PDB file of C-alpha atoms in Angstrom:
ATOM      1  CA  GLN A 591      93.152 123.290  77.427  1.00 83.00           C
ATOM      2  CA  VAL A 592      94.125 120.064  79.177  1.00 89.00           C
ATOM      3  CA  GLN A 593      94.029 116.438  78.051  1.00 95.00           C
ATOM      4  CA  LEU A 594      93.413 113.729  80.616  1.00 97.00           C
ATOM      5  CA  VAL A 595      94.291 110.028  80.600  1.00 97.00           C
ATOM      6  CA  GLU A 596      93.170 107.694  83.386  1.00 97.00           C
ATOM      7  CA  SER A 597      94.812 104.442  84.412  1.00 97.00           C
ATOM      8  CA  GLY A 598      94.769 101.977  87.267  1.00 97.00           C
ATOM      9  CA  GLY A 599      91.349 100.411  86.919  1.00 97.00           C
ATOM     10  CA  GLY A 600      90.797  96.680  87.108  1.00 97.00           C
ATOM     11  CA  LEU A 601      89.092  93.807  88.861  1.00 98.00           C
ATOM     12  CA  VAL A 602      89.294  93.606  92.636  1.00 98.00           C
ATOM     13  CA  GLN A 603      87.505  91.689  95.353  1.00 98.00           C
ATOM     14  CA  ALA A 604      85.204  93.447  97.763  1.00 98.00           C
ATOM     15  CA  GLY A 605      87.225  94.913 100.600  1.00 98.00           C
ATOM     16  CA  GLY A 606      90.237  95.435  98.390  1.00 98.00           C
ATOM     17  CA  SER A 607      91.943  98.580  97.171  1.00 98.00           C
ATOM     18  CA  LEU A 608      92.806 100.275  93.901  1.00 98.00           C
ATOM     19  CA  ARG A 609      94.596 103.482  93.046  1.00 98.00           C
ATOM     20  CA  LEU A 610      93.462 105.381  89.989  1.00 98.00           C
ATOM     21  CA  SER A 611      95.794 107.824  88.300  1.00 98.00           C
ATOM     22  CA  CYS A 612      95.048 110.636  85.886  1.00 98.00           C
ATOM     23  CA  ALA A 613      97.821 112.140  83.800  1.00 98.00           C
ATOM     24  CA  ALA A 614      97.238 115.641  82.478  1.00 96.00           C
ATOM     25  CA  SER A 615      98.944 117.379  79.604  1.00 94.00           C
ATOM     26  CA  GLY A 616      99.733 121.052  79.418  1.00 80.00           C
ATOM     27  CA  ARG A 617     101.582 123.613  81.485  1.00 78.00           C
ATOM     28  CA  THR A 618      98.541 124.974  83.285  1.00 89.00           C
ATOM     29  CA  PHE A 619      97.472 121.869  85.197  1.00 92.00           C
ATOM     30  CA  GLY A 620      97.769 123.693  88.493  1.00 91.00           C
ATOM     31  CA  THR A 621      95.068 126.149  87.455  1.00 92.00           C
ATOM     32  CA  TYR A 622      92.394 123.469  87.180  1.00 95.00           C
ATOM     33  CA  VAL A 623      90.104 122.089  89.815  1.00 96.00           C
ATOM     34  CA  MET A 624      90.146 118.324  89.349  1.00 97.00           C
ATOM     35  CA  GLY A 625      87.422 115.802  89.980  1.00 98.00           C
ATOM     36  CA  TRP A 626      86.588 112.135  89.729  1.00 98.00           C
ATOM     37  CA  PHE A 627      83.196 110.945  88.555  1.00 98.00           C
ATOM     38  CA  ARG A 628      81.830 107.486  87.888  1.00 98.00           C
ATOM     39  CA  GLN A 629      79.102 105.913  85.829  1.00 98.00           C
ATOM     40  CA  ALA A 630      77.639 102.488  86.416  1.00 96.00           C
ATOM     41  CA  PRO A 631      75.656 100.649  83.727  1.00 92.00           C
ATOM     42  CA  GLY A 632      72.164 102.074  83.392  1.00 94.00           C
ATOM     43  CA  LYS A 633      72.904 104.920  85.792  1.00 96.00           C
ATOM     44  CA  GLU A 634      73.765 108.574  85.434  1.00 96.00           C
ATOM     45  CA  ARG A 635      77.285 109.833  85.898  1.00 97.00           C
ATOM     46  CA  GLU A 636      77.824 110.772  89.534  1.00 97.00           C
ATOM     47  CA  PHE A 637      80.297 112.849  91.488  1.00 98.00           C
ATOM     48  CA  VAL A 638      82.897 110.967  93.500  1.00 98.00           C
ATOM     49  CA  ALA A 639      85.524 113.460  94.683  1.00 98.00           C
ATOM     50  CA  ALA A 640      87.113 116.799  93.836  1.00 98.00           C
ATOM     51  CA  ILE A 641      90.217 118.718  94.815  1.00 97.00           C
ATOM     52  CA  ASN A 642      91.066 122.387  94.548  1.00 96.00           C
ATOM     53  CA  ARG A 643      94.009 123.850  92.667  1.00 95.00           C
ATOM     54  CA  SER A 644      96.465 123.730  95.543  1.00 94.00           C
ATOM     55  CA  GLY A 645      95.338 120.323  96.790  1.00 95.00           C
ATOM     56  CA  TYR A 646      94.459 121.557 100.257  1.00 95.00           C
ATOM     57  CA  THR A 647      90.683 121.342  99.864  1.00 96.00           C
ATOM     58  CA  THR A 648      88.838 118.163  98.984  1.00 97.00           C
ATOM     59  CA  TYR A 649      85.206 117.098  98.752  1.00 97.00           C
ATOM     60  CA  TYR A 650      83.689 113.646  98.616  1.00 98.00           C
ATOM     61  CA  ALA A 651      80.376 112.049  97.852  1.00 98.00           C
ATOM     62  CA  ASP A 652      78.813 110.627 101.002  1.00 98.00           C
ATOM     63  CA  SER A 653      78.957 107.153  99.504  1.00 97.00           C
ATOM     64  CA  VAL A 654      82.778 107.164  99.382  1.00 98.00           C
ATOM     65  CA  LYS A 655      83.670 109.403 102.317  1.00 98.00           C
ATOM     66  CA  GLY A 656      86.149 107.709 104.601  1.00 98.00           C
ATOM     67  CA  ARG A 657      87.069 105.110 101.978  1.00 98.00           C
ATOM     68  CA  PHE A 658      88.376 107.148  99.023  1.00 98.00           C
ATOM     69  CA  THR A 659      91.089 109.803  98.987  1.00 98.00           C
ATOM     70  CA  ILE A 660      91.739 112.270  96.178  1.00 98.00           C
ATOM     71  CA  SER A 661      95.139 113.889  95.835  1.00 98.00           C
ATOM     72  CA  ARG A 662      97.196 115.725  93.247  1.00 98.00           C
ATOM     73  CA  ASP A 663     100.815 116.390  92.392  1.00 97.00           C
ATOM     74  CA  ASN A 664     101.010 119.606  90.399  1.00 95.00           C
ATOM     75  CA  ALA A 665     104.716 119.119  89.717  1.00 94.00           C
ATOM     76  CA  LYS A 666     103.920 115.866  87.920  1.00 95.00           C
ATOM     77  CA  ASN A 667     100.586 116.916  86.395  1.00 96.00           C
ATOM     78  CA  MET A 668      98.886 114.018  88.153  1.00 97.00           C
ATOM     79  CA  VAL A 669      95.710 113.473  90.153  1.00 98.00           C
ATOM     80  CA  TYR A 670      94.988 110.288  92.065  1.00 98.00           C
ATOM     81  CA  LEU A 671      92.061 108.486  93.609  1.00 98.00           C
ATOM     82  CA  GLN A 672      92.979 105.984  96.307  1.00 98.00           C
ATOM     83  CA  MET A 673      90.058 103.628  96.816  1.00 98.00           C
ATOM     84  CA  ASN A 674      89.980 101.412  99.908  1.00 98.00           C
ATOM     85  CA  SER A 675      87.365  99.045 101.312  1.00 98.00           C
ATOM     86  CA  LEU A 676      85.831  98.711  97.883  1.00 98.00           C
ATOM     87  CA  LYS A 677      82.247  97.548  97.617  1.00 97.00           C
ATOM     88  CA  TYR A 678      80.354  95.865  94.814  1.00 97.00           C
ATOM     89  CA  GLU A 679      78.394  99.075  94.296  1.00 96.00           C
ATOM     90  CA  ASP A 680      81.625 100.940  93.488  1.00 98.00           C
ATOM     91  CA  THR A 681      81.712  99.083  90.176  1.00 98.00           C
ATOM     92  CA  ALA A 682      81.666 101.686  87.399  1.00 98.00           C
ATOM     93  CA  VAL A 683      83.683 103.472  84.773  1.00 98.00           C
ATOM     94  CA  TYR A 684      85.666 106.158  86.552  1.00 98.00           C
ATOM     95  CA  TYR A 685      86.387 109.451  84.838  1.00 98.00           C
ATOM     96  CA  CYS A 686      88.907 112.137  85.612  1.00 98.00           C
ATOM     97  CA  ALA A 687      87.722 115.674  84.890  1.00 98.00           C
ATOM     98  CA  GLY A 688      89.140 119.179  84.914  1.00 96.00           C
ATOM     99  CA  SER A 689      87.378 122.466  85.575  1.00 95.00           C
ATOM    100  CA  SER A 690      88.631 125.986  85.009  1.00 91.00           C
ATOM    101  CA  ILE A 691      86.093 127.317  87.493  1.00 88.00           C
ATOM    102  CA  GLY A 692      88.008 128.562  90.519  1.00 82.00           C
ATOM    103  CA  THR A 693      86.115 126.768  93.268  1.00 87.00           C
ATOM    104  CA  VAL A 694      85.606 123.058  93.771  1.00 88.00           C
ATOM    105  CA  GLN A 695      82.663 121.794  91.772  1.00 88.00           C
ATOM    106  CA  LYS A 696      80.484 118.738  92.282  1.00 93.00           C
ATOM    107  CA  THR A 697      78.381 118.886  89.130  1.00 94.00           C
ATOM    108  CA  SER A 698      79.590 117.286  85.926  1.00 94.00           C
ATOM    109  CA  THR A 699      78.477 120.240  83.815  1.00 94.00           C
ATOM    110  CA  SER A 700      81.092 122.390  85.563  1.00 95.00           C
ATOM    111  CA  TYR A 701      83.892 120.300  84.092  1.00 96.00           C
ATOM    112  CA  ALA A 702      84.947 121.004  80.519  1.00 95.00           C
ATOM    113  CA  TYR A 703      87.711 118.430  80.222  1.00 96.00           C
ATOM    114  CA  TRP A 704      87.284 114.674  80.558  1.00 97.00           C
ATOM    115  CA  GLY A 705      89.366 111.563  80.226  1.00 97.00           C
ATOM    116  CA  GLN A 706      88.249 108.437  78.431  1.00 97.00           C
ATOM    117  CA  GLY A 707      87.488 106.556  81.641  1.00 98.00           C
ATOM    118  CA  THR A 708      88.850 103.456  83.328  1.00 98.00           C
ATOM    119  CA  GLN A 709      86.786 100.447  84.368  1.00 98.00           C
ATOM    120  CA  VAL A 710      86.665  99.423  88.006  1.00 98.00           C
ATOM    121  CA  THR A 711      84.963  96.127  88.757  1.00 98.00           C
ATOM    122  CA  VAL A 712      84.461  94.936  92.322  1.00 98.00           C
ATOM    123  CA  SER A 713      83.492  91.311  92.779  1.00 96.00           C
ATOM    124  CA  SER A 714      81.314  90.393  95.713  1.00 87.00           C
TER     125      SER A 714
END
């Protein structure tokens, strides 16, 4: 089991950058595929990015490709989401999630472990 705590959200102007962090507890962090999801008001939770156990394979939603970068540091039990060129439509609560399924997953139901979320607000 792994517990996840996100940080780094906030208010930023369009075109700006933010770096989200997710701290994981437990000794088996390196065995989890990690993902970032987001949920805007009135919308369903959507996939943003995911990274495999080693960190060498990443996947992104088309809406963030080229602007966001997911990374992980297994030695520190951390996963990050670097967000550049932020747009108003990136405004949402961002969630860190962990999956024990071996391959990278893009569906929220594949992730058993979730953080509490961190708010990202982009002003236009």
